[in-house]
Short mmCIF file of C-alpha atoms and ligand atoms in Angstrom, two decimals:
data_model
loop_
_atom_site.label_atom_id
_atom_site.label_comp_id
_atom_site.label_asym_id
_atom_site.label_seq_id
_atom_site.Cartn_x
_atom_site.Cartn_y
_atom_site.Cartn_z
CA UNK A 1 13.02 13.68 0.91
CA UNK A 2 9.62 14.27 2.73
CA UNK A 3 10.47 17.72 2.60
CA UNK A 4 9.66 18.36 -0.76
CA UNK A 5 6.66 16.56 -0.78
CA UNK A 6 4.64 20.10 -0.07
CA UNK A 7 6.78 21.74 -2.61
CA UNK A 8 6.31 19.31 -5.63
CA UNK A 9 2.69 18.54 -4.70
CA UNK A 10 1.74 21.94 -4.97
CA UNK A 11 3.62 24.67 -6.37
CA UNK A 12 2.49 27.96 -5.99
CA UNK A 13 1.93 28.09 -9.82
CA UNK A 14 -0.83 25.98 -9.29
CA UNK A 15 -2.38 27.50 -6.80
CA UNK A 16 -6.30 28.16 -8.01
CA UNK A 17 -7.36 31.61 -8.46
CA UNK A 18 -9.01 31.51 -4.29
CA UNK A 19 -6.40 29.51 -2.73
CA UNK A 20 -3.76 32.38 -4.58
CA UNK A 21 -6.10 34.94 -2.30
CA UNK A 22 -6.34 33.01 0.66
CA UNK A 23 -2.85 32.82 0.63
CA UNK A 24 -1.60 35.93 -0.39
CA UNK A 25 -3.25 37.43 3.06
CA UNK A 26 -0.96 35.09 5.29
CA UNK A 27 1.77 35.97 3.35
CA UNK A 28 2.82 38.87 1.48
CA UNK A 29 6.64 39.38 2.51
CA UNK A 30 9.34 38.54 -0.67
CA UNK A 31 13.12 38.56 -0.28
CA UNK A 32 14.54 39.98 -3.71
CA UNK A 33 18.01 40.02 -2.50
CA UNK A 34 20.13 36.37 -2.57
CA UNK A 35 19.94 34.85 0.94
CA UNK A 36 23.92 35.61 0.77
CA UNK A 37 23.32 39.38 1.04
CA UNK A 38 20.40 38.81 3.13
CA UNK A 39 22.85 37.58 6.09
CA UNK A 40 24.49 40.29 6.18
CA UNK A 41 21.30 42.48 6.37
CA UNK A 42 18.96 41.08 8.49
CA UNK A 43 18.24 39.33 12.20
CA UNK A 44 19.09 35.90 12.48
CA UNK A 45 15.20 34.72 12.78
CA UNK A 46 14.21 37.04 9.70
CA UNK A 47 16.95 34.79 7.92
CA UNK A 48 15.16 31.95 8.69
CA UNK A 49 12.45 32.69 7.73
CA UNK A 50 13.52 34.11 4.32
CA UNK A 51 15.58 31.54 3.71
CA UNK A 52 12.43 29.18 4.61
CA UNK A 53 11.03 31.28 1.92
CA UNK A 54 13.91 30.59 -0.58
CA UNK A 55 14.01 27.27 -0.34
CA UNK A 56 10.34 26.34 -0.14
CA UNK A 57 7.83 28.59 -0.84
CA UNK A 58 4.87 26.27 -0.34
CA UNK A 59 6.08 24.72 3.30
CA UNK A 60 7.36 28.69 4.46
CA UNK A 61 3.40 29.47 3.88
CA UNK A 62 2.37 26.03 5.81
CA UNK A 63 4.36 26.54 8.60
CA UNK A 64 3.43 30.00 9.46
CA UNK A 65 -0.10 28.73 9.74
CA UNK A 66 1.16 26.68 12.51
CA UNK A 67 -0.04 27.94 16.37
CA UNK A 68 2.45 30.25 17.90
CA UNK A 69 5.80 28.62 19.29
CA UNK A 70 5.37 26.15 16.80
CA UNK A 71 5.91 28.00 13.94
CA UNK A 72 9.92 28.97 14.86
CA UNK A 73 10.24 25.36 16.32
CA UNK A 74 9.36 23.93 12.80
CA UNK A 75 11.07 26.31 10.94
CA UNK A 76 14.25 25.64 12.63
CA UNK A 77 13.26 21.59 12.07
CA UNK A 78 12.78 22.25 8.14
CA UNK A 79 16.01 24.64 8.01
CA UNK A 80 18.58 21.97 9.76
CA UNK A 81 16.89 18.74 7.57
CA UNK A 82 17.30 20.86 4.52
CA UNK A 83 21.11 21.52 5.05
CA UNK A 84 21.66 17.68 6.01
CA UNK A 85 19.34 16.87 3.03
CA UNK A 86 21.17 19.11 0.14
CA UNK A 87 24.56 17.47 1.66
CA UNK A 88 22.98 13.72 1.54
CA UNK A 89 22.37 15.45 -2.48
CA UNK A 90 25.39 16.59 -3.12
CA UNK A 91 27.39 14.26 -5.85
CA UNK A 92 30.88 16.25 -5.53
CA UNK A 93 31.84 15.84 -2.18
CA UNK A 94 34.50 13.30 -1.28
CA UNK A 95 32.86 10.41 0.09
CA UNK A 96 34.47 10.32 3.30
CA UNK A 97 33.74 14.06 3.90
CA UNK A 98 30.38 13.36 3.05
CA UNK A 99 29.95 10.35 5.92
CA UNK A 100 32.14 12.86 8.37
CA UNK A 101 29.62 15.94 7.61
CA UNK A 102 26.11 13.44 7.42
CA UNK A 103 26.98 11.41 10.83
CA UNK A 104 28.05 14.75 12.79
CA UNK A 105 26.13 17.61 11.64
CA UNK A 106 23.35 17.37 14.47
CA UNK A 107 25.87 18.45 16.56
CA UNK A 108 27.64 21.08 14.16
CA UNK A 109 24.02 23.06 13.71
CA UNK A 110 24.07 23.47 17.28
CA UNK A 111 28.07 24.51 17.25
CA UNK A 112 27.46 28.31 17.38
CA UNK A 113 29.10 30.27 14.56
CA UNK A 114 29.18 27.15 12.42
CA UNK A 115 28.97 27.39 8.69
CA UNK A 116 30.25 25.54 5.30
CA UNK A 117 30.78 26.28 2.01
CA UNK A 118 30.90 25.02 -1.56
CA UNK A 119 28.28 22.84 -0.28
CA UNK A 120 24.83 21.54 -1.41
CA UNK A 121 22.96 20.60 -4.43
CA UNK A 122 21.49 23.79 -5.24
CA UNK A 123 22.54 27.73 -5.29
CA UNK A 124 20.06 28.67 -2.51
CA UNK A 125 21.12 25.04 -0.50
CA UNK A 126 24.94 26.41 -0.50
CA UNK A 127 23.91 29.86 0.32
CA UNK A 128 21.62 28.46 3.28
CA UNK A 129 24.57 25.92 4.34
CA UNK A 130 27.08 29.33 3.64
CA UNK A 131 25.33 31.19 6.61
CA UNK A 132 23.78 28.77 8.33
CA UNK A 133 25.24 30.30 12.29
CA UNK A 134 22.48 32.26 11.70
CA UNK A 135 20.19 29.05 11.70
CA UNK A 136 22.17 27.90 14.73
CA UNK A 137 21.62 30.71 16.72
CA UNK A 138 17.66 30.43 16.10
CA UNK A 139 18.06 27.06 17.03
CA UNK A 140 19.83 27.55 20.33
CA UNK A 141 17.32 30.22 21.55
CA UNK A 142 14.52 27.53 21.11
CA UNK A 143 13.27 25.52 24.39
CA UNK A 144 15.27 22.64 25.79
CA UNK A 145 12.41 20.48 24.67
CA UNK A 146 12.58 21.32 21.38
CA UNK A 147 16.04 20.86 20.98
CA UNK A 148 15.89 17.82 22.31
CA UNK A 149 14.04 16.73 19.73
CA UNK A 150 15.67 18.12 16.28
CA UNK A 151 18.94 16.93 17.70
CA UNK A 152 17.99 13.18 18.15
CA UNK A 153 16.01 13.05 14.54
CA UNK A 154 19.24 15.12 13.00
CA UNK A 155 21.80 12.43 14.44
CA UNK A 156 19.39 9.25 13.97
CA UNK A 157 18.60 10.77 10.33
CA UNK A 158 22.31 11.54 9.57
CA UNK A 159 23.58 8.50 10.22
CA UNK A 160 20.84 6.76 8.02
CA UNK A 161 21.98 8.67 5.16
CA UNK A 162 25.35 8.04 6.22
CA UNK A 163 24.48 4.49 6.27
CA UNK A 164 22.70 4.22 3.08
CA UNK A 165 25.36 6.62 1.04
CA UNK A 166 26.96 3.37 0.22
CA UNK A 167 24.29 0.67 -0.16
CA UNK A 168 21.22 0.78 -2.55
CA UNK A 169 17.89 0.27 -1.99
CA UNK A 170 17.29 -3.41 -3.00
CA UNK A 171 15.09 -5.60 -0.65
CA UNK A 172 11.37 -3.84 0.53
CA UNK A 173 13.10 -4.06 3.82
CA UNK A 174 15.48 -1.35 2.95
CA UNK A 175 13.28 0.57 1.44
CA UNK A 176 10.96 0.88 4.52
CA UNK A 177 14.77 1.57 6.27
CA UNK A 178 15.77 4.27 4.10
CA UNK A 179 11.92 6.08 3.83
CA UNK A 180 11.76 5.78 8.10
CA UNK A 181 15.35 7.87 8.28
CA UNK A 182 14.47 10.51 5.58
CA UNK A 183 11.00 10.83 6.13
CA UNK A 184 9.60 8.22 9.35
CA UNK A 185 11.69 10.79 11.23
CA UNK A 186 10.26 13.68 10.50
CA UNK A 187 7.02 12.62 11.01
CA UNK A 188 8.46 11.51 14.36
CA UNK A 189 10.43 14.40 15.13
CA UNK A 190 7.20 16.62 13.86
CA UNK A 191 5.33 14.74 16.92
CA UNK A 192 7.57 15.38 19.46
CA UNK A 193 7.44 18.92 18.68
CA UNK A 194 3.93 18.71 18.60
CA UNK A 195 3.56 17.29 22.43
CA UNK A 196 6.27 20.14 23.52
CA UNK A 197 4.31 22.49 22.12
CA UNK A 198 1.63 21.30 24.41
CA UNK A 199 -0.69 21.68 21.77
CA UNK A 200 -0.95 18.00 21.40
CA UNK A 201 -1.05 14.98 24.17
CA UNK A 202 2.68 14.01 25.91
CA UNK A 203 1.22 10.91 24.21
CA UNK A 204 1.47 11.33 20.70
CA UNK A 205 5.32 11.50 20.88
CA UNK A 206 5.26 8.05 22.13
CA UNK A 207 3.64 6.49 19.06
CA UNK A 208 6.13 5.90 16.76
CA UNK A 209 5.01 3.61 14.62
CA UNK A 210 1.98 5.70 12.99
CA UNK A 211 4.07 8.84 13.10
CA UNK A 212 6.43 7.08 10.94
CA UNK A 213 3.38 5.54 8.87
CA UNK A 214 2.61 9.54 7.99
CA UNK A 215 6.19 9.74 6.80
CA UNK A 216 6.47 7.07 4.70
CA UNK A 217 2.91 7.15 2.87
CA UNK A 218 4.31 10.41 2.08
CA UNK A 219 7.45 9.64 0.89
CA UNK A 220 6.61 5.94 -1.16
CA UNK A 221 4.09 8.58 -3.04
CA UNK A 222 6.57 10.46 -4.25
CA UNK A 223 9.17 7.65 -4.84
CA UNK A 224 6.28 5.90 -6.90
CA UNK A 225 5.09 8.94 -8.64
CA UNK A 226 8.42 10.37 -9.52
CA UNK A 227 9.96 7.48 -11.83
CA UNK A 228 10.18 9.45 -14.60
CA UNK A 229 11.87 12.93 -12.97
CA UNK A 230 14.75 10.43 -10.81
CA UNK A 231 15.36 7.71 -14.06
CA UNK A 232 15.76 11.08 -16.61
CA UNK A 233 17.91 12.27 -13.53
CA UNK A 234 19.77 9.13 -13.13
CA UNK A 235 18.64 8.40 -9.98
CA UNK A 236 16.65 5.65 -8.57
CA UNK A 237 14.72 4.50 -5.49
CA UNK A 238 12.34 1.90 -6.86
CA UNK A 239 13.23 -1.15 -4.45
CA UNK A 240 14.90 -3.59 -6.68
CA UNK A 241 13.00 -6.47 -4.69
CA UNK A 242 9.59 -5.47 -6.44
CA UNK A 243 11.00 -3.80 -9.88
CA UNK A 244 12.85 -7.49 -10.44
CA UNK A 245 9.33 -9.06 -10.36
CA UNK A 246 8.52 -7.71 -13.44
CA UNK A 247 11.44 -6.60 -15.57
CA UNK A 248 15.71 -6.98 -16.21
CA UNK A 249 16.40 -3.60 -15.78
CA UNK A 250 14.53 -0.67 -14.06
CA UNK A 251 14.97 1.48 -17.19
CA UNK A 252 12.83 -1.07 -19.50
CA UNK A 253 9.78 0.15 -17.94
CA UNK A 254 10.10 3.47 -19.64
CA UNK A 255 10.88 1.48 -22.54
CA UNK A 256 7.21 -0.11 -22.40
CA UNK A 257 4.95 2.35 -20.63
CA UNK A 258 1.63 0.37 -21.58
CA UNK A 259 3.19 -3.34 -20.99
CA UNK A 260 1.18 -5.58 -18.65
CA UNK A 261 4.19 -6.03 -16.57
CA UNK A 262 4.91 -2.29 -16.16
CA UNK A 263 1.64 -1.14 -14.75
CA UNK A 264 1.72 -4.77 -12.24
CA UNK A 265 5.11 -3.31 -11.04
CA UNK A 266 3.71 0.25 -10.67
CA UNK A 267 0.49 -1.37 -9.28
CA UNK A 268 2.60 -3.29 -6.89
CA UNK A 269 4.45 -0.04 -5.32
CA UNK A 270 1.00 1.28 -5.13
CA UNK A 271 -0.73 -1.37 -3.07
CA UNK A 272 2.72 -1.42 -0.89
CA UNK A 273 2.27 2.03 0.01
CA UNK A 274 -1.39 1.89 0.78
CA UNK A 275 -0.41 -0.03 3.75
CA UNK A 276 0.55 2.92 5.61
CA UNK A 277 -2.89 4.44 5.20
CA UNK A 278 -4.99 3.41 8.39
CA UNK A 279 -1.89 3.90 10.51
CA UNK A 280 -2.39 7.38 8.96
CA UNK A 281 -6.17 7.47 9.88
CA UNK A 282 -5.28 6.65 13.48
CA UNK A 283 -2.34 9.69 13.79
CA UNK A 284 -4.71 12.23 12.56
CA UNK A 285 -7.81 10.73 14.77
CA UNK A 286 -5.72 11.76 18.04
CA UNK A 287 -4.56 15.23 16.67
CA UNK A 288 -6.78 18.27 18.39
CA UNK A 289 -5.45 21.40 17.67
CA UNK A 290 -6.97 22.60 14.25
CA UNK A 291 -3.79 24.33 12.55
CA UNK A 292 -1.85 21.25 13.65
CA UNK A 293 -4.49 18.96 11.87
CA UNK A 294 -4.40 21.04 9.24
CA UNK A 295 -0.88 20.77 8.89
CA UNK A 296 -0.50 17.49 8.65
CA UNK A 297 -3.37 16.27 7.14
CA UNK A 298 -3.54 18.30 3.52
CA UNK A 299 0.06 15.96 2.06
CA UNK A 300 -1.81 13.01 3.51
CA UNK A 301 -5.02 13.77 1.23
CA UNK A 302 -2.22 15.21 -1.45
CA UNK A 303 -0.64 11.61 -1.09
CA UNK A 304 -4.08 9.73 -1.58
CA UNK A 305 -5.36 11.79 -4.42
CA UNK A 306 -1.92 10.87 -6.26
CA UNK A 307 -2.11 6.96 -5.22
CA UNK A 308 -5.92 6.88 -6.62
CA UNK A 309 -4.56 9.04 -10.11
CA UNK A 310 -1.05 7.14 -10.27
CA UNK A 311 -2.44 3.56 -10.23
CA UNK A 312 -2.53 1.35 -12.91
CA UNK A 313 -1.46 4.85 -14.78
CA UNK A 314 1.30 4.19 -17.91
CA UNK A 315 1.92 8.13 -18.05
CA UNK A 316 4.21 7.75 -14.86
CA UNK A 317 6.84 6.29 -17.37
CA UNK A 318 6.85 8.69 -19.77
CA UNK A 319 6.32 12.12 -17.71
CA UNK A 320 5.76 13.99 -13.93
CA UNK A 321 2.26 12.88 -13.33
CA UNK A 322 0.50 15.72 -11.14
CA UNK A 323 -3.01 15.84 -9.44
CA UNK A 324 -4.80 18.91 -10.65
CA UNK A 325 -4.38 22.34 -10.14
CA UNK A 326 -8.04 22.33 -8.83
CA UNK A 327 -8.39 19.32 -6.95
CA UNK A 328 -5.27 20.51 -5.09
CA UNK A 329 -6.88 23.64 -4.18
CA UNK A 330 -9.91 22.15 -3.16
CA UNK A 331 -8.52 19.77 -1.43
CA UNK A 332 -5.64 22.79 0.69
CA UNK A 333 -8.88 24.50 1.49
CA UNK A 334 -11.36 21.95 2.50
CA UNK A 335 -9.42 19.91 4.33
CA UNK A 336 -9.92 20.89 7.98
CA UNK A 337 -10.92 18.17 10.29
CA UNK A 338 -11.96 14.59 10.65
CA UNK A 339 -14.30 14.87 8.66
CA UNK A 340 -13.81 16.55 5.69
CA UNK A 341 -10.01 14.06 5.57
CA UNK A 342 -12.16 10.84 5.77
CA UNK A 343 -14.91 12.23 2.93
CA UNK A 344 -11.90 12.77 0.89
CA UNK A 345 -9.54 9.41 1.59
CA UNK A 346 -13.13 7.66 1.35
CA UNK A 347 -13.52 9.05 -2.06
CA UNK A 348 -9.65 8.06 -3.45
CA UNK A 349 -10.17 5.09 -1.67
CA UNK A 350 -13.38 4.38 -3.82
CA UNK A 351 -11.97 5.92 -7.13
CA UNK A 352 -8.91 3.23 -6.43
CA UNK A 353 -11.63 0.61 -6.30
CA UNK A 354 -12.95 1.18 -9.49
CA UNK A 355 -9.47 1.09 -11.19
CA UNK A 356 -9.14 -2.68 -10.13
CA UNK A 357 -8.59 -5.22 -11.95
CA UNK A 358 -8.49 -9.13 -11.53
CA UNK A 359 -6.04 -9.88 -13.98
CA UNK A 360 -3.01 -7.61 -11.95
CA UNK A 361 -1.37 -9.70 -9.74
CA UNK A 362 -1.62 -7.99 -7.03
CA UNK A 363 -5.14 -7.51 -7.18
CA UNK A 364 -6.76 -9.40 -4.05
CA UNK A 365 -3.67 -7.60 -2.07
CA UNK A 366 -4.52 -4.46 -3.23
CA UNK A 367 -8.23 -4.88 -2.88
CA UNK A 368 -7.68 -6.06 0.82
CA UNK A 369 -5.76 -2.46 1.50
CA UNK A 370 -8.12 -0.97 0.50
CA UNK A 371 -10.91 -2.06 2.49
CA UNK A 372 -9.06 -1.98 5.34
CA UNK A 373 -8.99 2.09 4.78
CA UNK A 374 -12.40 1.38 4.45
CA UNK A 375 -12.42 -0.18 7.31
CA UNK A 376 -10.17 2.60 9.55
CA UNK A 377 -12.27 5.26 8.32
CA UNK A 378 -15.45 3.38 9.48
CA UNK A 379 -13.95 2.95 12.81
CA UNK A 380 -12.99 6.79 13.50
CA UNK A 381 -16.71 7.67 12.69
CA UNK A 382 -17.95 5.07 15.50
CA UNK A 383 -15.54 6.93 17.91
CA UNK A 384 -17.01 10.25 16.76
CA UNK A 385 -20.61 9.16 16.74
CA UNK A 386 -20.65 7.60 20.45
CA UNK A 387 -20.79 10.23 23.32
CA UNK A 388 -18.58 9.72 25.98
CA UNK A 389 -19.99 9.81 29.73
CA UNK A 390 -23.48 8.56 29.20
CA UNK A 391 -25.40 6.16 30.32
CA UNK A 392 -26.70 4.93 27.63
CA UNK A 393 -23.63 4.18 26.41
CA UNK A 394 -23.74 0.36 26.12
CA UNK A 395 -26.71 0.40 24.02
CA UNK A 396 -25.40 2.85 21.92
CA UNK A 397 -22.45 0.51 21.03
CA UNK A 398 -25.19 -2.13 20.60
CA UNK A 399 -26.74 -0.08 17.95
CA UNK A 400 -22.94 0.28 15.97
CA1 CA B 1 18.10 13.62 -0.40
#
């Protein structure tokens, strides 16, 4: 899920030589001890934040540079998707447990004392899951308005899951279903924390749609990008709708990395993501506080960098294609407003360009994208370059 997105696009083994310094100021507590022990040990928002640190390194870092209140808010957010996420992930429970535990568990993370065991996809999942009243009782200390919040994107996302436990993702229609409930949410639920906080407008809640653009540019990149890691895995979440355009069976591609029909497929889920980009362009163009911006605007420019290095690309069917170590760095550290986000989408955005070619079949649809980014970007400058409350003001639209 989106959730990883941070954690795959830049592990902390990548970090360049600054960033590692930069860093390593903000945050220099470790937790030796197994989160199990830690329970025992340790206040219930210490847990949290340790276990934050367990599971993801990378977003425990990212969050703490969020303003004040925010930063427990989120926390708590990340903590109760992660235990719905590693049970969504986890192959041995009994299916009908698994629907049970998917479609209720917004309401048994805010059941004080609640815990559960032997469950989750990974050691420091089960251990999170094992202990996780500690997680509730963070979570019931935060504000009403906060809680409002996680609880409607926990039920809404559970029952998603729930939902889509059974079915696979064939038509693009599902696919857009099933990336809105695992990721669309969060970027939903991330707003309405956002306008409790009051650190952003009461507004931005309101708008959906873009939020859930943010999640599911996000989350198509690292579908797309991750063919190789889920096929190995035996997993899959290439919509069958597109994949069927171009070959029998979704396995073939690996089969013929270089084939003409391979890259047009990969090509294809390319261009369908970049759809999402000037819905991103507008989200970010109404976000004020810098630490927020920040926040969500370094896995956007993570997301575009791996669209622009991913298309037309045959190594995504033979291994884990990865942006740089450097460009990541550069791009964690000089990321930090309007700005510096539209120099960099302008430059993927170009570098895409150049990778065209008028013999995929989805060339003119691609090219179209990505002038409209072009296009978006263009527009936010306008905004930026015309002062507001002046008289002039009409003749300075004249001149745009
Ligand atoms: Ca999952």
């Amino acid at each position: 899920m989106i959730l990883d997105l941070l954690t795959t696009v830049i592990k902390p083994s990548e970090f360049g030589s600054v960033l590692k310094l930069k860093l390593s100021g903000l945050q220099n507590k470790t937790y030796p001890q197994p989160l199990r022990e830690l329970a025992a040990n340790v206040n219930d928002r210490e847990f949290c934040y340790a276990a934050l640190h367990k599971v993801s390194r990378s977003f425990a870092v990212v969050i703490q540079n969020l303003p004040g209140e925010l930063q427990d808010a989120v926390c708590v957010f990340y903590l109760v998707l992660r235990g719905l996420d590693s049970i969504e992930d986890d192959m041995n429970i009994p299916l009908e447990k698994k629907l049970h535990l998917l479609r209720n568990f917004h309401q048994f993370s805010l059941q004080p004392g609640w815990n559960i065991s032997n469950t989750g996809d990974k050691e420091d999942y089960r251990q999170l899951l094992e202990s996780f009243q500690k997680v509730v009782s963070v979570y019931l200390r935060l504000k009403p308005s906060y809680r409002m919040v996680i609880d409607n994107i926990t039920k809404q996302m559970g029952h998603g899951m729930a939902d889509f436990a059974e079915k696979k993702v064939q038509t693009t229609a599902d696919y857009d279903l099933y990336c809105h409930y695992v990721a669309g949410l969060v970027g939903i639920g991330l707003s309405g924390l956002f306008s409790a906080s009051g650190f952003e407008s009461a507004l931005l809640e309101q708008q959906k749609t873009i939020a859930n653009s943010m999640g599911l540019l996000l989350q198509k990149t690292n579908i797309v990008r991750d063919y190789f890691e889920d096929i190995e895995s035996g997993r899959t979440f290439w919509p069958e709708q597109i994949w069927s355009c171009y070959a029998e069976k979704l396995e073939d591609y690996k089969h013929f990395p270089e084939s003409k029909e391979s890259l047009a497929c990969l090509n294809h889920l390319v261009t369908d993501a970049l759809q999402h980009v000037p819905d991103c362009i507008a989200y970010m163009k109404q976000i004020q506080h810098p630490k927020v911006f920040r926040f969500c605007a370094i896995p956007q420019v993570m997301a575009m960098a791996t669209l622009a290095k991913i298309y037309n690309n045959p190594d995504v069917f033979r291994t884990n294609v990865k942006i740089r170590k450097g460009l990541a760095a550069r791009l964690m550290l000089e990321t930090n407003d309007l700005e510096s986000l539209n120099y960099f989408l302008e430059k993927f955005t170009y570098k895409l360009m150049r990778k065209l070619n008028p013999a995929d079949p989805n060339y003119l649809m691609t090219k179209k994208r990505l002038h409209r980014i072009i296009e978006a970007i263009d527009e936010t400058k306008m905004r930026y370059t015309i002062a507001p409350d002046t008289t002039d003001n009409i003749e300075q639209s004249v001149l745009f």
